[in-house]
């Protein structure tokens, strides 16, 4: 039963051929074992449901266990966003995305490890230890939703929720050989997601296949009165069924997939194979230009840290979280609480963001970055005049060694080179596995215009069938 | 000191240049960005939720009525209403600020420009109030340092911040203008505008310059004066302080000041902190506020008559003096009572101006501190009846005052009180003349002095007549009879 | 656009962000920030004068909330996660100390 996708498991529970309690117990046991193994295991989880969980539920995904990234608030369950400063923090309310999944019948299986406050591309920035890649344990799973990606790839959870600010669903999905979907900005409520960069953060599923991604998305989307930036998709999310790509115009942008994009050879090879498959399915391939995409990372590393510096100001040791002991006065209480509670990368980004917003620098950094953002969105809009969808590799490399990039923030940031432009434009994008390079998975990114989720999922579904990626080698 | 600065040695007068920044708590049911009910003195931290506690993951959603009230304020001040305005984050750390930033407006406020009376408005924007810090001092010491506790009940209360241009020239004018603003806001119904309870808070920017010049001097900001009296006294004290410094040839420092109404002292609030750098940026959790035709129409429909309009109408329609009309219009409770009295049938009729004088003078002066006329035992109809009797000289002014005191104490019908107490005016000239003659005889010394031209000496004689008539005599008539009988 | 950020600037920014930095953390922070700022500097070369800034990718105006009260948290819940509590409030070192 652990081989079933979420869709299959829900169907089996619904027709009585599978016991929801047994399914939950089986996953719970595997998750608990990984948690008990600590860094000897994959270290996917920061909390696992107690035994006996998984009460009967009803709804479209009734009885399917769900792993949820740590930064989603879950009432009465630790929600620490991978940070020391929130160690043991139990919120009094549950995030809308999680609430909608459980209202649809999913049961909360575990909270997954992540980079602290979602800042990272390797899951090495967690205060709760790094996560290992189930394909090769010396490698990173990607980040920041690394625990969610590794857990799904390893078969420790049928599916998981993650969040994506500049690639944090798509890149770990790619590095772990699973499907990861970042919806249109606003499609899923951010209420209850511990914020990293508010204008970019978006929740989405990490799943074994494209149909599961659609199934999860369908439960979560829609306007939430608690999130002013949430919106209604123009139509219902449909489960994908396409097997062909006849007449679909696919754009390949030189800036993100060409020679100058820094794509390693093995990844490029798998990407080209996927393009050939797409053509074989009837798609037309077009060259498109995204002239400002190479500047996306720079704009992102102004905008995201700036918003983060403000979003993380609330961690001040007053109302929740840890507080540095024995501070002599208020200023010392603040500065030591934050010094001790935040990890190195978080501090780096708070400093960067504070600097970029500070008096005299706003126009040069924040103001310009917002204008670059406009240009990037315009580039996509122009490209989508000519093509239906855009294809790129999800990440320039396959999973890298733990520790390989921890001393070089810039090298780490380049992991998101292909995913950040879509985040800045607020458009949906999905990563599906498209092959192996050196025995490690390669991700194919498909992006579409805002609200094109159904078209995106159909294309991903057709390609998934054609590519027939086998992820079983990663199962624990 | 450069030429365009205020020169201390000059013989020319220094003139004060004052601008006000007023924070108004809006009388919504819920907070600015969450559904918590506003708090009125409930136990600490009983009106909080994930949003107003700044819990991780919570998000603000703007209160539609706060924006509606903001538009009404803008309409009342004749401001330009922005079709699209945006919220910004103002970033700084303080224990009363749960998110580490205040959601406020920055370069695209809801309203710009406008005026009230002779003072131009710079802008009006919406923001959220801070929480309350209660200093518990040494009793709650944390690791040897004094402690405070934070109560988030007030945190997130909607505020409209109204900023004037520096158009005020004296403390008195500032106080008077603030009264006009308060009655304007009260008649809009957008706030309780109670300074003592903090629903209206005022800061003043103050500088001096040589009268008749345009250059602005160095300004200081006087913070949070919480009553009209303190505002006038505070500004007066700061103007005096600046005057003294400038005339002594010293330089002023731009700084934030606190006025202590107890000692009259002005102290600097500048701490060791570096200058604030609020790092404003557009609040990504809120989309721009677009004002559509429906919102504008709703705000227009909710507008009641404003004090300035009411004052003009009272002068135009009832021929009231400007002073009476303003007194009634700027204190809406008096105006409402007055208009109810005008509308009440009274026989004999009460002239409007006389009624206005009685409402703003006799009645207002006699009500206990803090009581409004509508909360007293005097009904508008009773006052109208009383003023009608006085105006028709059926009751003397003095007796009228006695009746008013009875009305305030017990309520009732003036006619009946007059009858029961025998307070009718003495309309028989001979009877009064006889009482006057007796009083002159009893006060012969005073009578002689009056005869010799000492006008003040008439007092004891009038007093005697009033005592003898229980105040029923008309003072003017008594005075006339005294002079007549003394042949002067 | 600035490339090198000085130790003094690091300390100023750290103060704004209420982050303590130990002696040994200042120079590496200056170095790392400088490296990132250097990379970011490419956007200074773009011609962006006539480009409007994007604050929100969603081209909608704000959804507002009706002014209807919703239940607040019980006080015990509000205070439950606080590091220090007294008299029904969150206890902090006094800002005036
Ligand atoms: Mg303000
Ligand atoms: Zn609240």
mmCIF file of N, CA and C in Angstrom, chain A residues 3 33 113 123 131 207 213 225 229 269 275 355 365 404 409 415 418 420-422 429 440 472:
data_model
loop_
_atom_site.group_PDB
_atom_site.id
_atom_site.type_symbol
_atom_site.label_atom_id
_atom_site.label_comp_id
_atom_site.label_asym_id
_atom_site.label_seq_id
_atom_site.Cartn_x
_atom_site.Cartn_y
_atom_site.Cartn_z
ATOM 1 N N UNK A 3 3.093 1.866 -2.012
ATOM 2 C CA UNK A 3 3.397 2.205 -3.395
ATOM 3 C C UNK A 3 2.298 3.047 -4.032
ATOM 4 N N UNK A 33 10.346 6.175 12.523
ATOM 5 C CA UNK A 33 11.654 5.532 12.490
ATOM 6 C C UNK A 33 12.709 6.503 11.950
ATOM 7 N N UNK A 113 11.140 18.843 7.912
ATOM 8 C CA UNK A 113 12.332 19.667 8.080
ATOM 9 C C UNK A 113 12.472 20.620 6.880
ATOM 10 N N UNK A 123 18.647 22.638 2.287
ATOM 11 C CA UNK A 123 18.164 22.181 3.588
ATOM 12 C C UNK A 123 19.274 22.021 4.618
ATOM 13 N N UNK A 131 18.851 17.636 5.951
ATOM 14 C CA UNK A 131 18.118 16.482 5.420
ATOM 15 C C UNK A 131 19.013 15.835 4.362
ATOM 16 N N UNK A 207 4.629 15.834 -4.731
ATOM 17 C CA UNK A 207 3.890 14.583 -4.906
ATOM 18 C C UNK A 207 4.675 13.591 -5.761
ATOM 19 N N UNK A 213 -0.506 16.068 -7.689
ATOM 20 C CA UNK A 213 -0.301 17.522 -7.531
ATOM 21 C C UNK A 213 -1.604 18.256 -7.816
ATOM 22 N N UNK A 225 -10.707 34.691 3.191
ATOM 23 C CA UNK A 225 -10.936 36.022 3.775
ATOM 24 C C UNK A 225 -9.803 36.463 4.713
ATOM 25 N N UNK A 229 -4.396 38.881 -0.224
ATOM 26 C CA UNK A 229 -3.765 38.704 -1.529
ATOM 27 C C UNK A 229 -4.170 37.381 -2.175
ATOM 28 N N UNK A 269 21.547 17.368 -21.031
ATOM 29 C CA UNK A 269 21.255 16.180 -21.834
ATOM 30 C C UNK A 269 19.841 15.664 -21.533
ATOM 31 N N UNK A 275 12.788 17.513 -24.295
ATOM 32 C CA UNK A 275 12.276 18.337 -25.397
ATOM 33 C C UNK A 275 11.934 17.470 -26.606
ATOM 34 N N UNK A 355 19.780 46.536 5.027
ATOM 35 C CA UNK A 355 20.648 47.462 4.294
ATOM 36 C C UNK A 355 19.940 48.000 3.053
ATOM 37 N N UNK A 365 18.489 50.023 -4.484
ATOM 38 C CA UNK A 365 18.277 48.578 -4.372
ATOM 39 C C UNK A 365 16.808 48.185 -4.510
ATOM 40 N N UNK A 404 28.997 21.166 0.257
ATOM 41 C CA UNK A 404 29.724 21.641 -0.926
ATOM 42 C C UNK A 404 29.607 23.151 -1.125
ATOM 43 N N UNK A 409 27.761 31.440 -0.328
ATOM 44 C CA UNK A 409 26.342 31.785 -0.498
ATOM 45 C C UNK A 409 25.968 32.024 -1.956
ATOM 46 N N UNK A 415 21.556 27.980 -7.465
ATOM 47 C CA UNK A 415 20.686 26.802 -7.597
ATOM 48 C C UNK A 415 19.287 27.206 -8.038
ATOM 49 N N UNK A 418 17.039 29.161 -12.399
ATOM 50 C CA UNK A 418 15.967 28.901 -13.369
ATOM 51 C C UNK A 418 14.564 29.052 -12.769
ATOM 52 N N UNK A 420 13.683 31.315 -10.014
ATOM 53 C CA UNK A 420 13.362 32.638 -9.467
ATOM 54 C C UNK A 420 12.561 33.531 -10.434
ATOM 55 N N UNK A 421 12.857 33.511 -11.743
ATOM 56 C CA UNK A 421 12.094 34.426 -12.622
ATOM 57 C C UNK A 421 10.587 34.214 -12.532
ATOM 58 N N UNK A 422 10.146 32.939 -12.466
ATOM 59 C CA UNK A 422 8.706 32.659 -12.392
ATOM 60 C C UNK A 422 8.139 33.176 -11.065
ATOM 61 N N UNK A 429 4.367 27.258 -12.032
ATOM 62 C CA UNK A 429 5.403 26.426 -12.654
ATOM 63 C C UNK A 429 5.451 25.096 -11.924
ATOM 64 N N UNK A 440 21.465 10.525 -10.545
ATOM 65 C CA UNK A 440 20.651 11.449 -9.730
ATOM 66 C C UNK A 440 19.606 12.117 -10.614
ATOM 67 N N UNK A 472 11.587 4.530 -8.016
ATOM 68 C CA UNK A 472 11.552 3.528 -6.946
ATOM 69 C C UNK A 472 12.903 3.344 -6.255
#
